[in-house]
Amino acid sequence: DGGITQSPKYLFRKEGQNVTLSCEQNLNHDAMYWYRQDPGQGLRLIYYSQIVNDFQKGDIAEGYSVSREKKESFPLTVTSAQKNPTAFYLCASNRGGGETQYFGPGTRLLVL
Amino acid sequence: GESVGLHLPTLSVQEGDNSIINCAYSNSASDYFIWYKQESGKGPQFIIDIRSNMDKRQGQRVTVLLNKTVKHLSLQIAATQPGDSAVYFCAEIIYYSSASKIIFGSGTRLSIRP
């Protein structure tokens, strides 16, 4: 897990509710990433940020939003527009570019 | 299109034997490859990496082999232990002029027989 923390470990969402997943890193990394992992599948990129106050959509950004107000933090909001949010969400960070990404422990989101 | 895949979705190995996990990639422009280990309910952990100008790299009990001719990557784990049980997946990084892209494979589950 390194210096990347995610909270909570489990999160329950009700229909029509927005929920926010936390990701914090103390590695002084410039870039941060959010991935979604479904059972038996690989990682799919939701959003990424290469620098503070800037972020880009990944391959499956619809129904999600992010912010990057601080270098250490990259919270992900799963909005009510995301109709199939149940998944394991992973946050990663690196120094940027094609450097190795290091992952947090993940948050499992379940829908009630 | 670009893809990073795995030959076998599951692999069962006798404890103490060597494990070989394979990964095929399709983009000949890939510059950098990483193997990750993911235990159940946890985030992926970096195991070992290799640059495209190398064909072999060794770590502690692990070796990664890269065959660019056939676009094949393998992870060898020596003397497999119960703690090696996990999903292993490769990642491929392609550098462009101003950016890079990482593509993850779907993973191979390694199980250890006592």
mmCIF file of C-alpha atoms in Angstrom:
data_model
loop_
_atom_site.group_PDB
_atom_site.id
_atom_site.type_symbol
_atom_site.label_atom_id
_atom_site.label_comp_id
_atom_site.label_asym_id
_atom_site.label_seq_id
_atom_site.Cartn_x
_atom_site.Cartn_y
_atom_site.Cartn_z
ATOM 1 C CA ASP A 1 0.000 0.000 0.000
ATOM 2 C CA GLY A 2 2.962 2.340 0.508
ATOM 3 C CA GLY A 3 2.015 5.884 1.449
ATOM 4 C CA ILE A 4 -1.380 5.800 -0.204
ATOM 5 C CA THR A 5 -4.495 5.518 1.915
ATOM 6 C CA GLN A 6 -8.078 5.075 0.871
ATOM 7 C CA SER A 7 -11.165 5.371 2.993
ATOM 8 C CA PRO A 8 -13.531 3.929 3.797
ATOM 9 C CA LYS A 9 -12.704 0.275 3.139
ATOM 10 C CA TYR A 10 -16.389 -0.460 2.501
ATOM 11 C CA LEU A 11 -19.021 2.043 1.410
ATOM 12 C CA PHE A 12 -22.744 1.588 0.928
ATOM 13 C CA ARG A 13 -24.734 3.766 -1.392
ATOM 14 C CA LYS A 14 -28.473 4.228 -1.524
ATOM 15 C CA GLU A 15 -30.329 4.818 -4.770
ATOM 16 C CA GLY A 16 -29.952 8.400 -5.988
ATOM 17 C CA GLN A 17 -27.204 9.201 -3.531
ATOM 18 C CA ASN A 18 -23.804 10.693 -4.259
ATOM 19 C CA VAL A 19 -20.891 9.223 -2.319
ATOM 20 C CA THR A 20 -17.275 10.326 -2.084
ATOM 21 C CA LEU A 21 -14.264 8.058 -1.834
ATOM 22 C CA SER A 22 -11.135 9.432 -0.248
ATOM 23 C CA CYS A 23 -7.569 8.996 -1.513
ATOM 24 C CA GLU A 24 -4.553 10.530 0.201
ATOM 25 C CA GLN A 25 -0.857 10.079 -0.529
ATOM 26 C CA ASN A 26 2.250 11.265 1.305
ATOM 27 C CA LEU A 27 4.707 10.193 -1.378
ATOM 28 C CA ASN A 28 4.993 13.685 -2.877
ATOM 29 C CA HIS A 29 3.732 12.273 -6.159
ATOM 30 C CA ASP A 30 2.468 14.713 -8.764
ATOM 31 C CA ALA A 31 0.076 12.351 -10.523
ATOM 32 C CA MET A 32 -2.910 10.498 -9.108
ATOM 33 C CA TYR A 33 -5.358 8.072 -10.679
ATOM 34 C CA TRP A 34 -8.697 6.413 -10.044
ATOM 35 C CA TYR A 35 -9.500 2.951 -11.380
ATOM 36 C CA ARG A 36 -12.515 0.732 -11.216
ATOM 37 C CA GLN A 37 -12.109 -3.047 -10.932
ATOM 38 C CA ASP A 38 -14.985 -5.443 -11.504
ATOM 39 C CA PRO A 39 -14.798 -9.122 -10.474
ATOM 40 C CA GLY A 40 -12.409 -11.109 -12.620
ATOM 41 C CA GLN A 41 -11.550 -8.105 -14.740
ATOM 42 C CA GLY A 42 -8.680 -5.712 -15.168
ATOM 43 C CA LEU A 43 -8.460 -2.094 -14.133
ATOM 44 C CA ARG A 44 -10.312 0.610 -16.015
ATOM 45 C CA LEU A 45 -9.253 4.225 -15.723
ATOM 46 C CA ILE A 46 -11.897 6.652 -14.461
ATOM 47 C CA TYR A 47 -10.029 9.924 -13.982
ATOM 48 C CA TYR A 48 -6.454 11.031 -13.561
ATOM 49 C CA SER A 49 -4.653 14.169 -12.478
ATOM 50 C CA GLN A 50 -1.104 15.040 -13.429
ATOM 51 C CA ILE A 51 -0.919 18.214 -11.382
ATOM 52 C CA VAL A 52 -2.862 20.126 -8.757
ATOM 53 C CA ASN A 53 -6.023 21.847 -10.003
ATOM 54 C CA ASP A 54 -6.020 19.826 -13.214
ATOM 55 C CA PHE A 55 -7.563 16.480 -14.083
ATOM 56 C CA GLN A 56 -8.529 14.496 -17.167
ATOM 57 C CA LYS A 57 -11.232 11.975 -17.979
ATOM 58 C CA GLY A 58 -10.205 8.382 -18.368
ATOM 59 C CA ASP A 59 -11.980 5.632 -20.273
ATOM 60 C CA ILE A 60 -15.095 5.415 -18.077
ATOM 61 C CA ALA A 61 -15.601 8.880 -16.543
ATOM 62 C CA GLU A 62 -19.381 9.066 -16.980
ATOM 63 C CA GLY A 63 -21.171 9.188 -13.632
ATOM 64 C CA TYR A 64 -18.035 10.165 -11.714
ATOM 65 C CA SER A 65 -16.410 13.440 -10.698
ATOM 66 C CA VAL A 66 -13.108 14.373 -9.066
ATOM 67 C CA SER A 67 -11.216 17.329 -7.662
ATOM 68 C CA ARG A 68 -7.542 17.980 -7.050
ATOM 69 C CA GLU A 69 -7.273 20.965 -4.751
ATOM 70 C CA LYS A 70 -4.240 19.606 -2.935
ATOM 71 C CA LYS A 71 -1.299 17.574 -4.149
ATOM 72 C CA GLU A 72 -1.908 14.942 -1.493
ATOM 73 C CA SER A 73 -5.604 14.399 -2.102
ATOM 74 C CA PHE A 74 -7.709 13.187 -5.034
ATOM 75 C CA PRO A 75 -11.282 12.404 -3.923
ATOM 76 C CA LEU A 76 -13.670 10.591 -6.253
ATOM 77 C CA THR A 77 -17.420 11.201 -6.171
ATOM 78 C CA VAL A 78 -19.715 8.522 -7.505
ATOM 79 C CA THR A 79 -22.833 10.366 -8.574
ATOM 80 C CA SER A 80 -26.388 9.147 -8.942
ATOM 81 C CA ALA A 81 -25.804 9.180 -12.706
ATOM 82 C CA GLN A 82 -23.569 6.108 -12.332
ATOM 83 C CA LYS A 83 -26.139 3.347 -12.708
ATOM 84 C CA ASN A 84 -23.857 0.427 -11.937
ATOM 85 C CA PRO A 85 -21.503 1.643 -9.217
ATOM 86 C CA THR A 86 -20.877 -1.650 -7.426
ATOM 87 C CA ALA A 87 -17.163 -2.332 -7.834
ATOM 88 C CA PHE A 88 -13.753 -2.183 -6.170
ATOM 89 C CA TYR A 89 -12.246 1.289 -6.544
ATOM 90 C CA LEU A 90 -8.490 1.729 -6.571
ATOM 91 C CA CYS A 91 -6.496 4.907 -6.273
ATOM 92 C CA ALA A 92 -2.900 5.107 -7.495
ATOM 93 C CA SER A 93 -0.163 7.681 -7.713
ATOM 94 C CA ASN A 94 3.219 8.166 -9.323
ATOM 95 C CA ARG A 95 5.764 10.836 -10.099
ATOM 96 C CA GLY A 96 4.109 11.345 -13.449
ATOM 97 C CA GLY A 97 4.474 10.217 -17.006
ATOM 98 C CA GLY A 98 5.142 6.539 -17.453
ATOM 99 C CA GLU A 99 6.593 5.927 -14.032
ATOM 100 C CA THR A 100 5.400 2.984 -11.961
ATOM 101 C CA GLN A 101 2.026 3.529 -10.327
ATOM 102 C CA TYR A 102 1.608 2.598 -6.684
ATOM 103 C CA PHE A 103 -1.817 1.615 -5.439
ATOM 104 C CA GLY A 104 -3.858 2.176 -2.320
ATOM 105 C CA PRO A 105 -5.739 -0.619 -0.521
ATOM 106 C CA GLY A 106 -9.021 0.044 -2.338
ATOM 107 C CA THR A 107 -12.617 0.849 -1.422
ATOM 108 C CA ARG A 108 -15.409 -1.582 -2.107
ATOM 109 C CA LEU A 109 -18.638 0.208 -3.011
ATOM 110 C CA LEU A 110 -21.928 -1.595 -2.634
ATOM 111 C CA VAL A 111 -25.435 -0.447 -3.469
ATOM 112 C CA LEU A 112 -28.260 -0.937 -0.970
ATOM 113 C CA GLY B 1 -6.136 -2.543 -31.256
ATOM 114 C CA GLU B 2 -4.062 -2.400 -28.133
ATOM 115 C CA SER B 3 -4.454 -5.241 -25.704
ATOM 116 C CA VAL B 4 -2.619 -6.893 -22.905
ATOM 117 C CA GLY B 5 -3.856 -10.373 -22.263
ATOM 118 C CA LEU B 6 -2.963 -13.496 -20.400
ATOM 119 C CA HIS B 7 -2.719 -17.034 -21.766
ATOM 120 C CA LEU B 8 -4.213 -18.696 -18.688
ATOM 121 C CA PRO B 9 -6.790 -17.199 -16.330
ATOM 122 C CA THR B 10 -5.935 -19.651 -13.522
ATOM 123 C CA LEU B 11 -2.787 -21.524 -12.554
ATOM 124 C CA SER B 12 -2.453 -24.206 -9.883
ATOM 125 C CA VAL B 13 1.058 -25.010 -8.667
ATOM 126 C CA GLN B 14 2.466 -27.414 -6.102
ATOM 127 C CA GLU B 15 4.065 -25.689 -3.146
ATOM 128 C CA GLY B 16 7.808 -25.535 -3.686
ATOM 129 C CA ASP B 17 7.590 -25.740 -7.465
ATOM 130 C CA ASN B 18 8.321 -22.867 -9.796
ATOM 131 C CA SER B 19 5.436 -20.847 -11.257
ATOM 132 C CA ILE B 20 5.372 -19.267 -14.676
ATOM 133 C CA ILE B 21 2.711 -16.695 -15.485
ATOM 134 C CA ASN B 22 2.445 -15.462 -19.043
ATOM 135 C CA CYS B 23 1.278 -12.253 -20.655
ATOM 136 C CA ALA B 24 0.903 -11.351 -24.318
ATOM 137 C CA TYR B 25 0.841 -7.816 -25.589
ATOM 138 C CA SER B 26 -0.020 -6.483 -28.999
ATOM 139 C CA ASN B 27 1.591 -3.054 -29.158
ATOM 140 C CA SER B 28 5.167 -3.243 -30.394
ATOM 141 C CA ALA B 29 5.696 0.382 -29.295
ATOM 142 C CA SER B 30 5.393 -0.539 -25.621
ATOM 143 C CA ASP B 31 8.394 0.697 -23.683
ATOM 144 C CA TYR B 32 7.956 -0.515 -20.159
ATOM 145 C CA PHE B 33 6.277 -3.449 -18.451
ATOM 146 C CA ILE B 34 5.274 -4.037 -14.850
ATOM 147 C CA TRP B 35 4.051 -7.078 -12.956
ATOM 148 C CA TYR B 36 1.651 -6.544 -10.068
ATOM 149 C CA LYS B 37 0.412 -8.945 -7.396
ATOM 150 C CA GLN B 38 -3.087 -8.466 -6.014
ATOM 151 C CA GLU B 39 -4.269 -10.390 -2.977
ATOM 152 C CA SER B 40 -7.956 -10.767 -2.330
ATOM 153 C CA GLY B 41 -9.586 -7.502 -1.247
ATOM 154 C CA LYS B 42 -6.367 -5.522 -1.477
ATOM 155 C CA GLY B 43 -4.758 -3.108 -3.870
ATOM 156 C CA PRO B 44 -2.167 -4.289 -6.411
ATOM 157 C CA GLN B 45 1.434 -4.407 -5.253
ATOM 158 C CA PHE B 46 4.394 -3.734 -7.507
ATOM 159 C CA ILE B 47 6.537 -6.840 -7.981
ATOM 160 C CA ILE B 48 9.038 -6.160 -10.723
ATOM 161 C CA ASP B 49 9.410 -4.153 -13.903
ATOM 162 C CA ILE B 50 11.395 -4.330 -17.110
ATOM 163 C CA ARG B 51 12.258 -1.844 -19.830
ATOM 164 C CA SER B 52 11.948 -2.696 -23.498
ATOM 165 C CA ASN B 53 15.719 -2.567 -23.972
ATOM 166 C CA MET B 54 16.126 -5.556 -21.656
ATOM 167 C CA ASP B 55 15.100 -9.190 -22.037
ATOM 168 C CA LYS B 56 15.500 -10.380 -18.467
ATOM 169 C CA ARG B 57 15.406 -8.945 -15.004
ATOM 170 C CA GLN B 58 15.693 -10.713 -11.668
ATOM 171 C CA GLY B 59 14.414 -9.867 -8.248
ATOM 172 C CA GLN B 60 14.081 -11.807 -5.059
ATOM 173 C CA ARG B 61 12.572 -15.179 -6.118
ATOM 174 C CA VAL B 62 11.063 -13.543 -9.208
ATOM 175 C CA THR B 63 12.315 -13.189 -12.749
ATOM 176 C CA VAL B 64 10.661 -11.353 -15.613
ATOM 177 C CA LEU B 65 11.430 -12.320 -19.191
ATOM 178 C CA LEU B 66 10.586 -10.166 -22.182
ATOM 179 C CA ASN B 67 10.479 -11.510 -25.722
ATOM 180 C CA LYS B 68 9.831 -8.600 -28.023
ATOM 181 C CA THR B 69 9.909 -10.762 -31.134
ATOM 182 C CA VAL B 70 6.708 -12.524 -30.141
ATOM 183 C CA LYS B 71 5.436 -9.779 -27.824
ATOM 184 C CA HIS B 72 5.452 -12.013 -24.787
ATOM 185 C CA LEU B 73 6.151 -11.320 -21.137
ATOM 186 C CA SER B 74 6.469 -13.858 -18.358
ATOM 187 C CA LEU B 75 6.823 -13.817 -14.598
ATOM 188 C CA GLN B 76 8.666 -16.690 -12.981
ATOM 189 C CA ILE B 77 8.323 -17.295 -9.258
ATOM 190 C CA ALA B 78 10.857 -19.677 -7.753
ATOM 191 C CA ALA B 79 9.940 -22.101 -4.966
ATOM 192 C CA THR B 80 6.310 -21.021 -4.818
ATOM 193 C CA GLN B 81 4.969 -20.471 -1.317
ATOM 194 C CA PRO B 82 1.407 -20.260 0.057
ATOM 195 C CA GLY B 83 1.851 -16.501 0.421
ATOM 196 C CA ASP B 84 2.240 -16.271 -3.344
ATOM 197 C CA SER B 85 -1.444 -17.047 -3.830
ATOM 198 C CA ALA B 86 -2.926 -14.015 -5.558
ATOM 199 C CA VAL B 87 -3.949 -12.596 -8.899
ATOM 200 C CA TYR B 88 -0.994 -11.491 -10.974
ATOM 201 C CA PHE B 89 -1.376 -9.065 -13.827
ATOM 202 C CA CYS B 90 0.942 -7.342 -16.191
ATOM 203 C CA ALA B 91 0.809 -3.732 -17.252
ATOM 204 C CA GLU B 92 2.149 -2.241 -20.426
ATOM 205 C CA ILE B 93 3.233 1.384 -20.728
ATOM 206 C CA ILE B 94 3.464 3.159 -24.044
ATOM 207 C CA TYR B 95 5.253 6.509 -24.250
ATOM 208 C CA TYR B 96 4.003 9.106 -26.670
ATOM 209 C CA SER B 97 5.566 12.479 -27.410
ATOM 210 C CA SER B 98 3.840 14.292 -24.567
ATOM 211 C CA ALA B 99 2.107 11.602 -22.569
ATOM 212 C CA SER B 100 2.042 7.939 -21.755
ATOM 213 C CA LYS B 101 -0.617 5.297 -21.521
ATOM 214 C CA ILE B 102 -0.795 2.286 -19.242
ATOM 215 C CA ILE B 103 -2.798 -0.788 -20.164
ATOM 216 C CA PHE B 104 -3.534 -3.462 -17.588
ATOM 217 C CA GLY B 105 -4.184 -7.110 -18.287
ATOM 218 C CA SER B 106 -7.086 -8.886 -16.630
ATOM 219 C CA GLY B 107 -4.916 -11.143 -14.484
ATOM 220 C CA THR B 108 -4.025 -14.758 -13.740
ATOM 221 C CA ARG B 109 -5.066 -16.318 -10.464
ATOM 222 C CA LEU B 110 -2.267 -18.373 -8.896
ATOM 223 C CA SER B 111 -3.297 -21.019 -6.387
ATOM 224 C CA ILE B 112 -0.881 -23.154 -4.399
ATOM 225 C CA ARG B 113 -1.455 -26.854 -3.680
ATOM 226 C CA PRO B 114 -0.005 -28.085 -0.386
#
